[in-house]
XYZ file of C-alpha atoms in Angstrom:
507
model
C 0.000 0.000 0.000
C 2.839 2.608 1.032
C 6.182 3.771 -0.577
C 7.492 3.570 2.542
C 6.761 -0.310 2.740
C 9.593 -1.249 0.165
C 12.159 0.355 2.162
C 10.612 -1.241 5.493
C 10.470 -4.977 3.904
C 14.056 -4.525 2.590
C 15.559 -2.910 6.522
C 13.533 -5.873 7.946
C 14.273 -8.731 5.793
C 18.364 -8.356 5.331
C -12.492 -24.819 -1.412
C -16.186 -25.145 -3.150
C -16.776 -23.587 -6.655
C -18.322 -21.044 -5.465
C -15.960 -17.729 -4.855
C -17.365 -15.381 -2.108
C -17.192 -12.492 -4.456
C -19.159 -9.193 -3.667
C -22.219 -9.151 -6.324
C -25.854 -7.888 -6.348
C -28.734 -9.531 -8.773
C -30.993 -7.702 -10.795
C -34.300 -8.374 -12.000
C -36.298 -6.700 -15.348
C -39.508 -7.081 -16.489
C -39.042 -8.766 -19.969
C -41.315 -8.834 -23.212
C -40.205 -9.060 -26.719
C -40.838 -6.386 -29.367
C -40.254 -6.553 -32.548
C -39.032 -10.032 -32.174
C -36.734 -8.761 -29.526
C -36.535 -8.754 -25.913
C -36.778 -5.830 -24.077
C -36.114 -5.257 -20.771
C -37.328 -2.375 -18.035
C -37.959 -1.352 -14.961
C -34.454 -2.260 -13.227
C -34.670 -3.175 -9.656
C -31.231 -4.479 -8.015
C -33.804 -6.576 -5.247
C -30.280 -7.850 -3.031
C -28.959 -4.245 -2.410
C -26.317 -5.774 -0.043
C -23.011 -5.911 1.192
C -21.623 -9.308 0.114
C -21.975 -12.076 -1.926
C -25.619 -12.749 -3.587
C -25.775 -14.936 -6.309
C -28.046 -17.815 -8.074
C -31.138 -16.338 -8.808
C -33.878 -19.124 -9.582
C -37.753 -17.907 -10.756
C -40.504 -18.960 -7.911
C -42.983 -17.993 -10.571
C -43.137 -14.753 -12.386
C -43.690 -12.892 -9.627
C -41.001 -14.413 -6.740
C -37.288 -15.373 -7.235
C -35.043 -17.189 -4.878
C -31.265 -16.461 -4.452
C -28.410 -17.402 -1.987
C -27.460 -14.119 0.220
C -25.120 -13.182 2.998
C -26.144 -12.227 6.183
C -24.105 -13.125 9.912
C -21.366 -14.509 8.262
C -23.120 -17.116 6.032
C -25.319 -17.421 3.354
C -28.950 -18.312 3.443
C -31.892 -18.411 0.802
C -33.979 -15.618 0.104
C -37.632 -14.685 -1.554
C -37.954 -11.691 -3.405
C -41.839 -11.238 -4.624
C -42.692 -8.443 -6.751
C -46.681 -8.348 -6.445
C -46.013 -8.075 -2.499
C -44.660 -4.643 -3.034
C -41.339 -5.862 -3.468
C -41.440 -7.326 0.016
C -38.290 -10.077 0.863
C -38.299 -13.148 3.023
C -35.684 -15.447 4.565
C -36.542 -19.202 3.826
C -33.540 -20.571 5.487
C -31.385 -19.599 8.733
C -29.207 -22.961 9.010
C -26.671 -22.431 10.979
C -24.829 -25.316 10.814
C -23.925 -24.019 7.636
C -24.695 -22.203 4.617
C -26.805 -22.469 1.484
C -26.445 -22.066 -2.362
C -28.378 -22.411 -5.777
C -31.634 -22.893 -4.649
C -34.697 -24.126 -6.890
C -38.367 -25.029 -6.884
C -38.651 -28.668 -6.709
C -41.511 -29.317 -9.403
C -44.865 -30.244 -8.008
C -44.278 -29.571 -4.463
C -44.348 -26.569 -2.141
C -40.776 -26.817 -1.402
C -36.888 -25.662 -3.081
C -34.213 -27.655 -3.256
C -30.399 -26.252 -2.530
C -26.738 -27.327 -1.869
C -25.692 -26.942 1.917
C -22.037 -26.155 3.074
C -21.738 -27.701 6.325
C -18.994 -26.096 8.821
C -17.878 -29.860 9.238
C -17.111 -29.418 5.253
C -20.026 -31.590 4.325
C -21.338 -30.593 0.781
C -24.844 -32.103 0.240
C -28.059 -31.448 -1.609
C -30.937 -30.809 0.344
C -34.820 -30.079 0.238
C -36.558 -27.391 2.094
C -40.184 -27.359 3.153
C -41.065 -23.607 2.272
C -43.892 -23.608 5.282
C -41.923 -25.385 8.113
C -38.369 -24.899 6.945
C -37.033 -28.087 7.827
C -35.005 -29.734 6.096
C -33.611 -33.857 4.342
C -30.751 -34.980 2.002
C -31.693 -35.369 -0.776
C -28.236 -37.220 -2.150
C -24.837 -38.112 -0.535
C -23.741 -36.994 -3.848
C -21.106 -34.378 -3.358
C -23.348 -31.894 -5.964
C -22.226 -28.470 -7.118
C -25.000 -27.834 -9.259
C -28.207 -28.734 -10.541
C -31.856 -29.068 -12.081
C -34.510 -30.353 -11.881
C -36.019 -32.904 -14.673
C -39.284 -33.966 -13.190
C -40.196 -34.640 -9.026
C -38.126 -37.584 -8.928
C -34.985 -36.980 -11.588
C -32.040 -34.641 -11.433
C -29.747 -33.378 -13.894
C -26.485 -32.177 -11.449
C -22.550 -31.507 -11.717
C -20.431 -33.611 -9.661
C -17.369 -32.900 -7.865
C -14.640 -34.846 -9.383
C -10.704 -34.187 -8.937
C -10.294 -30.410 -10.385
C -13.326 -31.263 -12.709
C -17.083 -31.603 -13.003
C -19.019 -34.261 -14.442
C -22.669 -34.345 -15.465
C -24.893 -37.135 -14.013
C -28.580 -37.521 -14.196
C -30.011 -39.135 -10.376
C -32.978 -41.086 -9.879
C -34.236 -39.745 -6.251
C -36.360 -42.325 -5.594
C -33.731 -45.043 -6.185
C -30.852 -42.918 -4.939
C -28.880 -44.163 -8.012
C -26.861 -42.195 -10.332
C -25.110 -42.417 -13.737
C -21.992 -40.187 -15.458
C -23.074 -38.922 -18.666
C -20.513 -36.383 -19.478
C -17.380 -35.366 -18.427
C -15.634 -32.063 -17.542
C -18.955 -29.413 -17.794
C -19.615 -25.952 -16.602
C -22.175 -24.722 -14.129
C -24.932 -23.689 -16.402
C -27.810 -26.238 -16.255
C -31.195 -25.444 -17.840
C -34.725 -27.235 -18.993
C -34.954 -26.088 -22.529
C -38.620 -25.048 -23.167
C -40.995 -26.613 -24.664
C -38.744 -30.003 -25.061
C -37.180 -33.344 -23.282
C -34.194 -31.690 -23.312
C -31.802 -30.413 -20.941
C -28.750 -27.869 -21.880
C -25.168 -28.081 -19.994
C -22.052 -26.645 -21.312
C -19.454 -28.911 -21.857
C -15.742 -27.485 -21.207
C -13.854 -30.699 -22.804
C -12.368 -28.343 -25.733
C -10.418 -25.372 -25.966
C -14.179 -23.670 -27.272
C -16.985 -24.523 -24.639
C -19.752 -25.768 -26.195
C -23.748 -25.471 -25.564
C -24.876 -29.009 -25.439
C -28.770 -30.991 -25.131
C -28.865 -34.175 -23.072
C -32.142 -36.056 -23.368
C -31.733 -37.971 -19.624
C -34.356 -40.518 -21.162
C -32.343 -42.100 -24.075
C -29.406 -40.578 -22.506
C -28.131 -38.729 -26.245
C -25.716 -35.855 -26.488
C -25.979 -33.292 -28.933
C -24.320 -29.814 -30.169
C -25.935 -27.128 -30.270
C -23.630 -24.446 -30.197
C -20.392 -22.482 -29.176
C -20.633 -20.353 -26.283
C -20.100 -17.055 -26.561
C -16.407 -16.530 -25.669
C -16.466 -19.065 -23.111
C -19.028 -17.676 -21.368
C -21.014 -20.455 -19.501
C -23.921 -18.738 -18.237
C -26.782 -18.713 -20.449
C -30.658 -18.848 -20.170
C -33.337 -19.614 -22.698
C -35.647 -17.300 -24.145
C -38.115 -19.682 -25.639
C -37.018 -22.811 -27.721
C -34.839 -21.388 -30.124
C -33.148 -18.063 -28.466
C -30.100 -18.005 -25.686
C -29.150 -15.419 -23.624
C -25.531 -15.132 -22.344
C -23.651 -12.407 -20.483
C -20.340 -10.699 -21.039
C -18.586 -8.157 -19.316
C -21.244 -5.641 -19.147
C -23.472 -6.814 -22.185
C -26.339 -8.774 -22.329
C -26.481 -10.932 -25.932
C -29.018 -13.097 -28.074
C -28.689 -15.756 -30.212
C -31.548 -16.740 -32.288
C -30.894 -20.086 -33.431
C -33.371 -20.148 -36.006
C -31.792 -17.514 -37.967
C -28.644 -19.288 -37.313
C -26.985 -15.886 -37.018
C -23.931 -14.491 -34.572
C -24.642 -13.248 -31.226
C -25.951 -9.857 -30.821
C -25.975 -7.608 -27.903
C -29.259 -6.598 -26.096
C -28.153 -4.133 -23.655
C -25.012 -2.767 -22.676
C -24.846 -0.963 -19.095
C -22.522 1.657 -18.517
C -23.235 1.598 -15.014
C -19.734 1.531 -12.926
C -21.871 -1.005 -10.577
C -22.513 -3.656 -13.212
C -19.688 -5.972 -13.996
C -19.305 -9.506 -15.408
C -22.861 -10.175 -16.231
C -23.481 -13.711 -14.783
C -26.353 -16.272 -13.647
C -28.665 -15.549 -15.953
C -32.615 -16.410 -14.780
C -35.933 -16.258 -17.009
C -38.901 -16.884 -15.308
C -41.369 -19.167 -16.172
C -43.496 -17.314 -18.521
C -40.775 -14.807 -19.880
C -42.729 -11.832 -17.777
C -39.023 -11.381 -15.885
C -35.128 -11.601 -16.329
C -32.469 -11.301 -13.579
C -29.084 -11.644 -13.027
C -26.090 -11.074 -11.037
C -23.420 -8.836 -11.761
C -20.351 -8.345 -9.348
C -19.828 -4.537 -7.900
C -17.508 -2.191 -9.264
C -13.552 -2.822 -9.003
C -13.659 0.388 -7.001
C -15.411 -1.300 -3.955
C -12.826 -3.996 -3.785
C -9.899 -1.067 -3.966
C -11.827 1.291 -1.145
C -12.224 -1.995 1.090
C -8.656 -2.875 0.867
C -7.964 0.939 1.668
C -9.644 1.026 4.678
C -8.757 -2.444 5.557
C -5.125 -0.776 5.609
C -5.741 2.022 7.707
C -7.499 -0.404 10.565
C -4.406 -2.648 10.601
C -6.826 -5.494 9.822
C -4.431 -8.281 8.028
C -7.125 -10.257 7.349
C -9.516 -7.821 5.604
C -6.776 -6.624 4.020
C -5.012 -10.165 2.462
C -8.644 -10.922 1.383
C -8.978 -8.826 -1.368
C -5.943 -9.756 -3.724
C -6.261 -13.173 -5.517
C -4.366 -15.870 -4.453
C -1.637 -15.335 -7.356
C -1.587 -11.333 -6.532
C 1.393 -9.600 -8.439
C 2.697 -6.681 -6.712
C 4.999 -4.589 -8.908
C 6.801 -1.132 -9.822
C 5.427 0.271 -12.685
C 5.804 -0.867 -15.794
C 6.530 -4.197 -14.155
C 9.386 -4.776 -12.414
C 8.243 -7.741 -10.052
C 8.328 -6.599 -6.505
C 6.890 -10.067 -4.988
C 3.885 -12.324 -5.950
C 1.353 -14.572 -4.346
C -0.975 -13.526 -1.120
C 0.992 -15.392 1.353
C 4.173 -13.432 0.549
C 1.907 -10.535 0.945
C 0.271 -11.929 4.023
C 3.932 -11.962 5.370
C 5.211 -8.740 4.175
C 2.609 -6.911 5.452
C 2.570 -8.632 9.205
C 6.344 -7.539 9.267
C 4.932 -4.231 8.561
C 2.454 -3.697 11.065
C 4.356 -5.118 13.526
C 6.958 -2.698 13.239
C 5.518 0.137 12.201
C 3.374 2.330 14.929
C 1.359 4.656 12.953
C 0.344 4.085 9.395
C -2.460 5.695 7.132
C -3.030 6.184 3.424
C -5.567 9.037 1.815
C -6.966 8.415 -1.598
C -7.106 11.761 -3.096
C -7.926 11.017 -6.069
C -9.262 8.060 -7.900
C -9.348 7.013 -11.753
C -11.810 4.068 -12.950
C -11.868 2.637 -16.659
C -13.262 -1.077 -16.142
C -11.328 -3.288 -14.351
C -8.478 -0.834 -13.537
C -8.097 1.281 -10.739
C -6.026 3.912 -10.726
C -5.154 5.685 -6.815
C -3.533 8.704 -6.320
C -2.569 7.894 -2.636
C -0.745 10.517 0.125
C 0.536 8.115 2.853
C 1.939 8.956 6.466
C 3.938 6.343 7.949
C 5.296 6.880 11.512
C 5.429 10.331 10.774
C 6.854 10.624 7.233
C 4.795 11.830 4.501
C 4.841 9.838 0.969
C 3.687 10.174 -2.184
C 2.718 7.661 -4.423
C 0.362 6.285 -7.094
C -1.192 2.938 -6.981
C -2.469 0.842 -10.678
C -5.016 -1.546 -9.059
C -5.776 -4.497 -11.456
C -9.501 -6.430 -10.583
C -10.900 -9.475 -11.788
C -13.338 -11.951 -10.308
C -14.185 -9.679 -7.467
C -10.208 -10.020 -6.601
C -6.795 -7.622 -6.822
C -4.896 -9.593 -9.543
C -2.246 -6.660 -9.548
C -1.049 -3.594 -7.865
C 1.569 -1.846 -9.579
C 3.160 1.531 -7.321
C 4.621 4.500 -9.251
C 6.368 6.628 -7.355
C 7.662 10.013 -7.894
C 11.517 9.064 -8.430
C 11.806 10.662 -11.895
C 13.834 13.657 -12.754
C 11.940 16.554 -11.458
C 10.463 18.724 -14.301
C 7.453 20.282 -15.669
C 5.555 17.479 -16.711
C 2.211 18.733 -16.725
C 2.419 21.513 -19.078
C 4.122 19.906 -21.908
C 1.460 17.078 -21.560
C -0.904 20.122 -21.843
C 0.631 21.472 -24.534
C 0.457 18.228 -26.675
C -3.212 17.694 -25.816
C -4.003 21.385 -27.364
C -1.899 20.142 -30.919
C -3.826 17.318 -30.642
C -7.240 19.098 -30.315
C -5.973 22.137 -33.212
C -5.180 18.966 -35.264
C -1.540 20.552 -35.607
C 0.989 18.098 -36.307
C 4.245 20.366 -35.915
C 3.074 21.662 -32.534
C 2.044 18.319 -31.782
C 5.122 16.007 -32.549
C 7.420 18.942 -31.460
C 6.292 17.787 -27.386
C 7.884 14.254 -28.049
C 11.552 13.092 -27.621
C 13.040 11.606 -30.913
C 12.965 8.640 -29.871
C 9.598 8.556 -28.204
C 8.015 4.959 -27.248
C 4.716 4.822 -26.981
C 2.906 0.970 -25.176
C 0.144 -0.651 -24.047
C 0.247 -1.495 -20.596
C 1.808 -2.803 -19.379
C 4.860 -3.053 -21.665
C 3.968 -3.292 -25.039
C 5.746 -1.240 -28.016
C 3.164 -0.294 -30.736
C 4.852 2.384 -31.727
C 8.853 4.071 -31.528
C 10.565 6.990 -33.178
C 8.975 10.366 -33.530
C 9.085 10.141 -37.560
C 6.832 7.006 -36.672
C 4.443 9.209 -34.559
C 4.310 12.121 -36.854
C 3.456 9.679 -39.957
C 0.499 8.517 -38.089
C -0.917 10.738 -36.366
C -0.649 12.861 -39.514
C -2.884 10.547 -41.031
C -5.696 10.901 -38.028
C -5.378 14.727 -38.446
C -6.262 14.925 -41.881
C -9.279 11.914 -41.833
C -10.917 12.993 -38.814
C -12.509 16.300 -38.548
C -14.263 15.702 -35.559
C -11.320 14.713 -33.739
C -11.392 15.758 -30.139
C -10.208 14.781 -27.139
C -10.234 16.201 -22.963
C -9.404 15.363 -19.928
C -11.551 13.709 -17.225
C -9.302 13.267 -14.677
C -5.737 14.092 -14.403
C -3.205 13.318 -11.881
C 0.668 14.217 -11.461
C 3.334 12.128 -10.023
C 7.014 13.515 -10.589
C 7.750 13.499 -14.096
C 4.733 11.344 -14.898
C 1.146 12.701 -15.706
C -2.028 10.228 -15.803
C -4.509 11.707 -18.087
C -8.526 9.824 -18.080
C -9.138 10.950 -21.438
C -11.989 10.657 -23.721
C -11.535 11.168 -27.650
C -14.257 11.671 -30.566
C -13.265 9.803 -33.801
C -15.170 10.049 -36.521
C -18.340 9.745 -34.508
C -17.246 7.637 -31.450
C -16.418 8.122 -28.379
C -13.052 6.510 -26.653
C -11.967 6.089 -23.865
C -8.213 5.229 -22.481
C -5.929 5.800 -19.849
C -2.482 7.746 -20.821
C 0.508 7.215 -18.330
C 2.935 10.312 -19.562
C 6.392 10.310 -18.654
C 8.760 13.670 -19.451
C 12.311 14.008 -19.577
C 14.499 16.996 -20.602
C 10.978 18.827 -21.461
C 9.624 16.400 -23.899
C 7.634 13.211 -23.544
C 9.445 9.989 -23.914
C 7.163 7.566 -23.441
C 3.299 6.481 -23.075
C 1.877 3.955 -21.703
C -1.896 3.328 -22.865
C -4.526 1.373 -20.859
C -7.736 0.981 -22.357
C-alpha cells in the first residue's frame, strides 16, 4: 500500500466452486418487441453488502437467491406483487446455502448446503416449516430439476465436473458427461436439458435427453461464457462483461448484444434467470472494481491483516510500474505486510484522487507512515471480485514540468496541428500498451500517423476527465471523438528533458 513499505520490507528482511465475491442480482420485467426482448424497470432486489448470487424464478412474480447475512449465506424470496417485500426461507446455521430451486410439483426448493464440518450435500426445504432432508450423498455443485423424482447435477470430481442424471427415488446415479460448466437449464418446450461442456479449448452449448441418454451440439458459447438462459425454444441469452447478448438459433446468425450498461456497478454479467413465462429476467453482476480497492484501503488504515489479504487473488502480483516484479502470491503478501504492522506504529493512506476505466483502478494515494509523509500512485488491477495486480509508481523521476508539456500536446492534438504536436515528443519517443507493449517508436513514426488521423478525422477531439501528477509522470482519463465515437483510455505520460518519452496506454 505505502512507498514507505519497500524500504521497510528490505531494513527488515536483510475450497467449493463457489468464490465469495461481492455481487448484487438484478431483475427486469421482460417482453419481446419486434421479435426482440426488451427489458425495463431495473430493480437491483439484493442491495447488499456481500456475496448474492443464483437467482432461480418462484414464478413470475417471486425469485429465490443465496445471500449473505451473519457470516453465512442463506436463501432468500424476493416477490414483486407483495410490493417488493423479501423473506428469509432458510437460517441454518450449521452451515450455509447455495443455488436454490423449486422442486416441481411440491411446495418446497431444493439447494446445496455447506456444512462447517465441510459436508457438501443437496438438500430439500419445506417452504412452510423450513425443515429440512438430504436429498443425495452426492457431493453436488450444481443442478436441475427434470421432473419430481430426476435430477440433472454436476459432480465434484478431482479439479473437474461431471454431469450425471439421479434417480431420487432409487438414490442411483449415472456419469453422462465429463468435464462441464455450471450452467444447467430445462430447454422449453422439449425433453431436453442444456449443460455446457468445457472438454475443448471452445466450450460448447450441449442438449442431453436424460431418457435415451443422447448428447448433442448445439452451439459455441459465446467466448467461453457459460452462463446462459433460454428465451423460448430457439433463443439463448448469455452475459459478457457488461453486455447482455441473443442468439436466435433459427436464424442461425452471430450473437448480438441486447443491452449494454454503462453503469460503474454492473460488472461480469453472470447467472442468468428467465422466469417461467418470460414476464421477468435477472441476473447477477459483481460490484464495481472500485469497492474492492476502497475496502482494501480502509482495511489498511485499521491494521486489519485479514480484511486486508482478502482482497488480492491468491496469485496477486505486486509490482513497480511498468513491471518490475516486486513479490507475488498472497501469502508473501500476508507476510510482508505482518512484518509491517508489527513494526511500524502509525500508518495511514488518503486516496485523493481516484481514476476508474473497467477493471483498472487507478489511486492517487498521500501516505503517512510513523510520521513521514509519501507520495505515491497505486495501478489496481480487478478481476473476479479479486486484486490480480497492484503496480506503485512513485515520484523518483527527474523533477520537471511534466504537466504543461502534456498540456501542450493535448491542445496540438485538439488544433489537429501536427508540428506543434510532434514537437512535445523526444526523438525517440516509445509509446505501449500497458503494461509493456511497443506499438509504436521513433517520432518520424508518430508524426506519420498521427498525420494521417489529423487529416481523416474532422471531428477529432479529445479532454481530460481526470488528471493526476506524479514527478515526471502525468495520468490523463481521457476521452476522444473519432469520426463519430467516443473513446476512452488511460495515458501514463512520462517527461524528460521537457519532452515526452514515453506512453503507456490502458484501455
Amino acid at each position: 500500500m505505502t512507498r514507505v513499505l519497500l524500504s521497510i520490507f528490505l531494513l527488515f528482511s536483510v475450497t467449493l466452486g463457489w468464490s465469495q465475491v461481492e455481487t448484487e442480482v438484478y431483475l427486469f420485467d421482460l417482453e419481446i418487441k419486434e421479435g426482440k426482448p426488451l427489458l425495463t424497470n431495473p430493480k437491483n432486489i439484493s442491495n447488499n453488502n456481500g456475496y448474492d448470487n443464483q437467482p432461480s424464478f418462484w414464478n413470475d412474480d417471486s425469485i429465490l437467491f443465496a445471500s449473505t447475512r451473519e457470516d453465512q449465506t442463506d436463501v432468500l424470496q424476493f416477490n414483486v406483487k407483495e410490493g417488493s417485500t423479501t423473506k428469509w426461507l432458510t437460517y441454518t446455521k450449521a452451515g450455509s446455502e447455495y443455488s436454490p430451486l423449486r422442486i416441481p410439483g411440491k411446495n418446497a426448493f431444493s439447494a446445496i448446503r455447506l456444512d462447517v464440518d465441510g459436508l457438501q450435500r443437496l438438500y430439500a426445504y419445506n417452504l412452510q416449516t423450513q425443515e429440512s432432508t438430504p436429498i443425495t450423498d452426492l457431493k453436488i455443485g450444481y443442478h436441475v430439476w427434470y421432473d419430481p423424482s430426476t435430477l440433472i447435477a454436476t459432480v465434484l470430481t478431482d479439479n473437474r465436473m461431471d454431469l450425471v442424471i439421479v434417480d431420487v427415488e432409487t438414490g442411483t446415479h449415472r456419469i453422462v458427461h465429463k468435464n462441464v460448466g455450471r450452467s444447467l437449464h430445462n430447454i422449453p418446450e422439449s425433453d431436453l436439458v442444456s449443460f455446457v461442456g468445457k472438454k475443448g479449448e471452445k466450450w460448447e452449448i450441449l442438449s442431453l435427453n436424460p431418457t435415451t441418454g443422447e448428447i448433442k451440439k448445439i452451439i459455441d458459447t459465446y467466448q467461453n461464457q457459460e452462463d446462459i438462459a433460454w428465451l423460448g425454444t430457439q433463443t439463448i441469452i448469455t452475459g459478457f462483461n457488461k453486455e447482455l447478448l441473443r442468439l436466435d438459433l433459427d436464424e442461425c446468425a452471430e450473437w448480438e448484444t441486447i443491452m449494454e450498461f454503462n453503469q460503474e456497478e454492473i460488472n461480469n454479467i453472470s447467472r442468468i434467470a428467465i422466469s417461467p413465462k418470460a414476464k421477468r429476467l435477472a441476473f447477477v453482476a459483481e460490484g464495481s472494481p472500485a469497492k474492492i480497492i476502497q475496502k482494501q484501503v480502509e482495511a489498511f488504515n485499521n491494521r486489519n491483516l485479514d480484511d486486508f489479504v482478502s482482497c488480492f487473488s491468491e496469485n496477486v502480483r505486486v509490482l513497480q510500474f511498468p513491471d518490475e516484479p516486486m513479490y507475488q502470491g498472497k501469502s508473501k503478501m500476508r507476510e510482508n505486510y505482518q512484518r509491517f504492522f508489527e513494526n511500524v506504529k502509525t500508518s495511514n493512506v488518503k486516496v485523493v484522487n481516484r481514476i476508474v476505466l473497467g477493471n483498472t483502478i487507478i489511486d492517487e494515494e498521500i501516505t503517512k507512515v510513523d510520521g513521514r509523509d509519501g507520495h505515491q500512485v497505486a495501478i489496481y488491477q480487478v478481476a473476479n471480485g479479486k486484486i490480480q495486480s497492484m503496480t506503485f509508481i512513485f515520484p523518483d523521476g527527474p523533477l520537471t514540468d511534466a504537466e504543461s508539456i502534456v498540456q501542450e500536446q493535448l491542445d496540438a492534438y485538439n488544433k489537429r496541428d501536427i508540428e506543434a504536436f510532434a514537437t512535445t515528443y523526444a526523438p525517440q519517443i516509445e509509446i505501449y500498451s500497458y503494461p509493456n507493449t511497443l506499438n509504436l517508436k521513433g517520432r518520424a513514426n508518430l508524426e506519420q500517423q498521427y498525420s494521417a488521423l489529423f487529416e481523416n478525422t474532422p471531428d477529432l477531439h479529445a479532454s481530460i476527465k481526470n488528471r493526476i501528477v506524479i514527478g515526471n509522470k502525468v495520468i490523463d482519463e481521457e476521452t476522444a471523438t473519432i469520426n463519430g465515437r467516443i473513446l476512452e483510455a488511460i495515458a501514463i505520460y512520462e517527461v524528460e528533458n521537457g519532452e515526452i518519452s514515453k506512453v503507456t496506454f490502458i484501455q
